[in-house]
mmCIF file of C-alpha atoms in Angstrom:
data_model
loop_
_atom_site.group_PDB
_atom_site.id
_atom_site.type_symbol
_atom_site.label_atom_id
_atom_site.label_comp_id
_atom_site.label_asym_id
_atom_site.label_seq_id
_atom_site.Cartn_x
_atom_site.Cartn_y
_atom_site.Cartn_z
ATOM 1 C CA UNK A 239 0.060 -0.027 0.054
ATOM 2 C CA UNK A 240 1.362 3.591 -0.960
ATOM 3 C CA UNK A 241 1.601 6.077 1.730
ATOM 4 C CA UNK A 242 -0.059 9.545 1.263
ATOM 5 C CA UNK A 243 3.483 10.923 0.838
ATOM 6 C CA UNK A 244 4.094 8.681 -1.917
ATOM 7 C CA UNK A 245 0.961 9.564 -3.788
ATOM 8 C CA UNK A 246 1.651 13.372 -3.252
ATOM 9 C CA UNK A 247 5.053 13.015 -5.003
ATOM 10 C CA UNK A 248 3.543 11.143 -7.765
ATOM 11 C CA UNK A 249 0.976 13.864 -8.395
ATOM 12 C CA UNK A 250 3.696 16.629 -7.905
ATOM 13 C CA UNK A 251 5.919 14.811 -10.415
ATOM 14 C CA UNK A 252 3.081 14.457 -12.998
ATOM 15 C CA UNK A 253 2.174 18.117 -12.490
ATOM 16 C CA UNK A 254 5.988 19.210 -12.954
ATOM 17 C CA UNK A 255 6.032 17.186 -16.147
ATOM 18 C CA UNK A 256 2.792 18.915 -17.455
ATOM 19 C CA UNK A 257 4.439 22.203 -16.490
ATOM 20 C CA UNK A 258 7.645 21.643 -18.128
ATOM 21 C CA UNK A 259 5.663 20.430 -21.247
ATOM 22 C CA UNK A 260 4.011 23.917 -21.315
ATOM 23 C CA UNK A 261 7.490 25.404 -21.263
ATOM 24 C CA UNK A 262 8.842 23.467 -23.995
ATOM 25 C CA UNK A 263 5.791 24.191 -26.054
ATOM 26 C CA UNK A 264 6.244 27.835 -25.489
ATOM 27 C CA UNK A 265 9.810 27.759 -26.293
ATOM 28 C CA UNK A 266 9.073 26.077 -29.716
ATOM 29 C CA UNK A 267 7.775 29.436 -31.230
ATOM 30 C CA UNK A 268 9.959 28.971 -34.389
ATOM 31 C CA UNK A 269 7.312 25.753 -34.953
ATOM 32 C CA UNK A 270 4.128 26.964 -33.279
ATOM 33 C CA UNK A 271 3.715 30.673 -32.758
ATOM 34 C CA UNK A 272 -0.002 30.346 -31.636
ATOM 35 C CA UNK A 273 0.787 27.870 -28.742
ATOM 36 C CA UNK A 274 -0.268 30.517 -26.035
ATOM 37 C CA UNK A 275 -3.763 31.060 -27.330
ATOM 38 C CA UNK A 276 -4.853 27.597 -25.999
ATOM 39 C CA UNK A 277 -2.469 27.180 -23.012
ATOM 40 C CA UNK A 278 -3.123 30.402 -21.055
ATOM 41 C CA UNK A 279 -5.705 31.396 -18.405
ATOM 42 C CA UNK A 280 -8.297 34.080 -19.182
ATOM 43 C CA UNK A 281 -6.455 36.903 -17.510
ATOM 44 C CA UNK A 282 -3.078 35.972 -18.677
ATOM 45 C CA UNK A 283 -0.578 38.910 -19.024
ATOM 46 C CA UNK A 284 3.126 38.898 -20.081
ATOM 47 C CA UNK A 285 5.455 41.706 -19.028
ATOM 48 C CA UNK A 286 7.787 42.590 -21.761
ATOM 49 C CA UNK A 287 11.530 43.704 -21.244
ATOM 50 C CA UNK A 288 10.145 47.287 -21.675
ATOM 51 C CA UNK A 289 8.029 46.677 -18.486
ATOM 52 C CA UNK A 290 4.598 46.957 -20.608
ATOM 53 C CA UNK A 291 2.299 44.105 -20.267
ATOM 54 C CA UNK A 292 0.793 42.282 -23.321
ATOM 55 C CA UNK A 293 -2.120 39.829 -23.585
ATOM 56 C CA UNK A 294 -1.618 36.384 -25.196
ATOM 57 C CA UNK A 295 -3.535 37.304 -28.340
ATOM 58 C CA UNK A 296 -1.459 40.509 -28.921
ATOM 59 C CA UNK A 297 1.748 38.540 -28.215
ATOM 60 C CA UNK A 298 0.769 36.033 -30.751
ATOM 61 C CA UNK A 299 -0.043 38.759 -33.206
ATOM 62 C CA UNK A 300 3.396 40.170 -32.536
ATOM 63 C CA UNK A 301 4.815 36.582 -33.217
ATOM 64 C CA UNK A 302 2.842 36.379 -36.578
ATOM 65 C CA UNK A 303 3.888 39.901 -37.623
ATOM 66 C CA UNK A 304 5.869 39.625 -41.039
ATOM 67 C CA UNK A 305 8.512 42.092 -39.635
ATOM 68 C CA UNK A 306 9.507 39.556 -36.912
ATOM 69 C CA UNK A 307 11.266 36.307 -38.124
ATOM 70 C CA UNK A 308 11.937 33.710 -35.436
ATOM 71 C CA UNK A 309 14.912 31.660 -36.364
ATOM 72 C CA UNK A 310 15.715 29.976 -33.265
ATOM 73 C CA UNK A 311 13.543 29.597 -29.982
ATOM 74 C CA UNK A 312 14.695 26.794 -27.778
ATOM 75 C CA UNK A 313 14.919 25.827 -24.117
ATOM 76 C CA UNK A 314 18.316 26.212 -22.791
ATOM 77 C CA UNK A 315 17.735 25.060 -19.108
ATOM 78 C CA UNK A 316 14.839 25.173 -16.494
ATOM 79 C CA UNK A 317 16.448 26.805 -13.412
ATOM 80 C CA UNK A 318 13.402 26.293 -11.064
ATOM 81 C CA UNK A 319 10.207 24.741 -10.977
ATOM 82 C CA UNK A 320 7.795 24.405 -8.451
ATOM 83 C CA UNK A 321 4.404 22.876 -8.283
ATOM 84 C CA UNK A 322 1.706 22.693 -5.769
ATOM 85 C CA UNK A 323 -1.778 21.264 -6.056
ATOM 86 C CA UNK A 324 -3.233 24.183 -8.149
ATOM 87 C CA UNK A 325 -0.322 26.561 -8.948
ATOM 88 C CA UNK A 326 3.210 26.391 -10.203
ATOM 89 C CA UNK A 327 6.290 28.511 -10.741
ATOM 90 C CA UNK A 328 9.221 28.156 -13.124
ATOM 91 C CA UNK A 329 12.266 30.109 -14.128
ATOM 92 C CA UNK A 330 14.073 29.248 -17.337
ATOM 93 C CA UNK A 331 16.354 30.418 -20.076
ATOM 94 C CA UNK A 332 15.669 30.363 -23.860
ATOM 95 C CA UNK A 333 18.179 30.851 -26.681
ATOM 96 C CA UNK A 334 16.168 33.334 -29.069
ATOM 97 C CA UNK A 335 17.597 34.344 -32.452
ATOM 98 C CA UNK A 336 15.441 36.482 -34.458
ATOM 99 C CA UNK A 337 15.077 39.674 -36.435
ATOM 100 C CA UNK A 338 12.837 42.371 -36.484
ATOM 101 C CA UNK A 339 12.626 44.754 -39.332
ATOM 102 C CA UNK A 340 15.822 43.351 -40.463
ATOM 103 C CA UNK A 341 17.853 43.916 -37.357
ATOM 104 C CA UNK A 342 19.101 40.800 -35.992
ATOM 105 C CA UNK A 343 19.025 39.722 -32.275
ATOM 106 C CA UNK A 344 20.589 36.745 -30.582
ATOM 107 C CA UNK A 345 19.428 36.625 -27.100
ATOM 108 C CA UNK A 346 19.722 34.427 -23.987
ATOM 109 C CA UNK A 347 16.719 35.379 -22.064
ATOM 110 C CA UNK A 348 15.592 34.459 -18.503
ATOM 111 C CA UNK A 349 11.797 34.095 -18.299
ATOM 112 C CA UNK A 350 9.403 33.428 -15.213
ATOM 113 C CA UNK A 351 6.029 31.989 -15.559
ATOM 114 C CA UNK A 352 3.035 31.259 -12.986
ATOM 115 C CA UNK A 353 1.126 28.431 -13.794
ATOM 116 C CA UNK A 354 -2.536 27.554 -12.507
ATOM 117 C CA UNK A 355 -4.456 24.317 -12.772
ATOM 118 C CA UNK A 356 -7.938 24.925 -14.252
ATOM 119 C CA UNK A 357 -10.224 21.954 -14.566
ATOM 120 C CA UNK A 358 -7.362 19.574 -14.066
ATOM 121 C CA UNK A 359 -5.282 21.109 -16.818
ATOM 122 C CA UNK A 360 -2.275 23.323 -16.193
ATOM 123 C CA UNK A 361 -2.493 26.869 -17.847
ATOM 124 C CA UNK A 362 -0.001 29.626 -17.892
ATOM 125 C CA UNK A 363 -1.358 32.708 -16.190
ATOM 126 C CA UNK A 364 1.642 35.113 -15.988
ATOM 127 C CA UNK A 365 5.003 35.493 -17.855
ATOM 128 C CA UNK A 366 7.818 37.985 -17.743
ATOM 129 C CA UNK A 367 10.893 38.006 -20.078
ATOM 130 C CA UNK A 368 14.120 39.601 -19.353
ATOM 131 C CA UNK A 369 16.170 41.514 -22.158
ATOM 132 C CA UNK A 370 19.502 41.078 -23.381
ATOM 133 C CA UNK A 371 22.065 38.005 -22.291
ATOM 134 C CA UNK A 372 21.561 36.117 -19.326
ATOM 135 C CA UNK A 373 24.611 35.145 -17.422
ATOM 136 C CA UNK A 374 23.961 31.393 -16.771
ATOM 137 C CA UNK A 375 26.479 31.245 -14.189
ATOM 138 C CA UNK A 376 24.465 33.235 -11.748
ATOM 139 C CA UNK A 377 21.894 30.502 -11.607
ATOM 140 C CA UNK A 378 24.282 28.256 -9.742
#
């Protein structure tokens, strides 16, 4: 017979895996620019490096803008991931190579996301992206 602690760990492990899958799906913007639309809460906001918030719909619209060409968007490392019964948090780094109106960018950006479980499914409820290049050694 499994203990409560074993069952709770299994649930958290499953929840962590679900959250990790959301992070990987988001990171794959060069393949799936509209991922956010079906994977966010109704009150989702993202805080851009400028400090200005943006909705999922507007962010996807930005990704689909012909002036923005995403060449690489890949997960480098998840630095921290925590999950509770109905909320979670993650901090991670993405490698992002893109051009906007012909200006090339090669970023190593840090992200933080807050997740909520809604009707048994994990959704992204909040996101913030750093600008520039992250020093990965600071995460140790």
